[in-house]
PDB file of C-alpha atoms in Angstrom:
ATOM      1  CA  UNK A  21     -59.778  78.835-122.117  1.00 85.00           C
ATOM      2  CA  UNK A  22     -56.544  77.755-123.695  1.00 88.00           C
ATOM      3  CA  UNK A  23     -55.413  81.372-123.236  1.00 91.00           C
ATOM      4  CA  UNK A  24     -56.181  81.322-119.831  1.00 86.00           C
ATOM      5  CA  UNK A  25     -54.405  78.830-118.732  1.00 88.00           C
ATOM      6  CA  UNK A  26     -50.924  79.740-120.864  1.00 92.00           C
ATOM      7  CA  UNK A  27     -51.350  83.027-119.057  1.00 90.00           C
ATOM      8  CA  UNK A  28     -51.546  80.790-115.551  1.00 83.00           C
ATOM      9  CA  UNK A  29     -49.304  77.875-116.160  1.00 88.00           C
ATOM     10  CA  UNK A  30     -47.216  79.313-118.953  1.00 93.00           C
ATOM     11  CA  UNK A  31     -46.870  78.840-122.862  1.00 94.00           C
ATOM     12  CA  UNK A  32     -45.765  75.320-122.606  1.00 92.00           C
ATOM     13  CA  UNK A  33     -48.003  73.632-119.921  1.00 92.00           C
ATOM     14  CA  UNK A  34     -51.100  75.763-120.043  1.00 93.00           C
ATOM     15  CA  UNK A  35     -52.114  74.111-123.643  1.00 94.00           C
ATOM     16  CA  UNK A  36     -50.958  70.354-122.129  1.00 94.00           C
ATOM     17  CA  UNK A  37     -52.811  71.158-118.982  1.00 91.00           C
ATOM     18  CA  UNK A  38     -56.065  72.487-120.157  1.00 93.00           C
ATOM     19  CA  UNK A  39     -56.170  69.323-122.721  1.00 95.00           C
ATOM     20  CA  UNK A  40     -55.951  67.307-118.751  1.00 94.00           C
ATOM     21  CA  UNK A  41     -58.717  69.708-117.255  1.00 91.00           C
ATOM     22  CA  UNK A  42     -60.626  68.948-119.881  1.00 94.00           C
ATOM     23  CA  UNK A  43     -60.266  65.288-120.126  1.00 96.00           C
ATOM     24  CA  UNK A  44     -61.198  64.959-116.242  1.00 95.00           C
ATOM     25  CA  UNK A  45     -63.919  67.388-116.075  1.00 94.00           C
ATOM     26  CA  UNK A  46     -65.467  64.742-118.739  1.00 95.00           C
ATOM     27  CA  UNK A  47     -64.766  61.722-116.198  1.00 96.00           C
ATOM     28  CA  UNK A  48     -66.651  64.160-113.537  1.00 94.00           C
ATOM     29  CA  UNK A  49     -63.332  64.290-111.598  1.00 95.00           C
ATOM     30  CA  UNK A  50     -63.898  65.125-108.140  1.00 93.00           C
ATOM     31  CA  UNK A  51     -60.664  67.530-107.709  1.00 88.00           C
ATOM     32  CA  UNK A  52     -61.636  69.388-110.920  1.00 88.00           C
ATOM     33  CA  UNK A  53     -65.269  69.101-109.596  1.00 91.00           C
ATOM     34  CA  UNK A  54     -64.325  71.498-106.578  1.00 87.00           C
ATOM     35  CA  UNK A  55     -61.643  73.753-108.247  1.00 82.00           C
ATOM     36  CA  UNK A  56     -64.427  74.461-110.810  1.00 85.00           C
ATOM     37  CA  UNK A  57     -66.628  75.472-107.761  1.00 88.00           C
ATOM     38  CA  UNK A  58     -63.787  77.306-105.822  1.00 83.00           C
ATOM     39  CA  UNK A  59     -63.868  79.608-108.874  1.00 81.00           C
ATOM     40  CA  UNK A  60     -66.989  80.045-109.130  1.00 86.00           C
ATOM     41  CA  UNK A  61     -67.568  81.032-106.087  1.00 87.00           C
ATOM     42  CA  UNK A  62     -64.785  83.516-106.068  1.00 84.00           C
ATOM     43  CA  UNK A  63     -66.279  85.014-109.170  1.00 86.00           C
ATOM     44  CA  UNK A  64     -69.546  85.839-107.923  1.00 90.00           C
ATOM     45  CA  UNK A  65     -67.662  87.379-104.600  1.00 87.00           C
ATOM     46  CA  UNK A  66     -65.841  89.677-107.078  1.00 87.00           C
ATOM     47  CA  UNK A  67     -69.289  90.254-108.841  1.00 89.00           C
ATOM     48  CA  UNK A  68     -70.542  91.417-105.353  1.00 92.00           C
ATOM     49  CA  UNK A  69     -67.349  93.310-104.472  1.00 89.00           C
ATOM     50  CA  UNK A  70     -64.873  94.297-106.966  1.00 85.00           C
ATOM     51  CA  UNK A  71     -62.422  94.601-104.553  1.00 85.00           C
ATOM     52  CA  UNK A  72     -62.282  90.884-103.750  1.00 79.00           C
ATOM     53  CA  UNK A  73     -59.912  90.269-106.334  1.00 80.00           C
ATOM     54  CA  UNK A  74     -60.822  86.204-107.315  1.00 79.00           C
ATOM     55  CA  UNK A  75     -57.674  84.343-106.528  1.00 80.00           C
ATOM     56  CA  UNK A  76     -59.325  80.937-104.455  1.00 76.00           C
ATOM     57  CA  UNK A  77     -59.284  78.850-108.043  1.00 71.00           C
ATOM     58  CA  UNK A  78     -55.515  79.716-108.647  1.00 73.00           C
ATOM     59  CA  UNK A  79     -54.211  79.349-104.669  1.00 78.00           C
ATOM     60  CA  UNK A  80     -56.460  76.026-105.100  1.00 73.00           C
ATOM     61  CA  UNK A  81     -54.753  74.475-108.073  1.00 72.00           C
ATOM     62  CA  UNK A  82     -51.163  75.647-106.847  1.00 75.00           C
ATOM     63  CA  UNK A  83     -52.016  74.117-103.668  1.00 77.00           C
ATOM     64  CA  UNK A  84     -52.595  70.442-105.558  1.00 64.00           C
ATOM     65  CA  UNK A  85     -48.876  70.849-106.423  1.00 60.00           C
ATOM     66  CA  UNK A  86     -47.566  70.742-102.379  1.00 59.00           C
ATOM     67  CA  UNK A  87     -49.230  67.539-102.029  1.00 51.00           C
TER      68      UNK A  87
END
């Protein structure tokens, strides 16, 4: 997962951001709660249909940052 989000949020804050995802999944965060779900769901649309590439998590979490 740590790769992940380095390839997402870069070398420097994937590792320091994936440490925060982690620490608020544990306190059941409600934010972290539905990005988890937005991905999920997008995954099992790509499942069904390859060629609904699974971008909700990531237009989700960039999202957080207009607020």
């Amino acid at each position: 997962m740590t790769v992940f989000f380095m390839e997402v949020f870069g070398d420097r804050s994937g590792p320091e951001l994936f440490g925060d995802y982690m620490r608020l999944q544990d306190q059941g965060n409600e934010i972290v709660q539905e990005g988890m779900m937005t991905g999920g769901r997008d995954v099992f649309a790509w499942m069904a249909d390859s060629n609904k590439v699974p971008t909700g998590w990531m237009a989700y979490v960039y999202s957080l940052d207009e607020g």
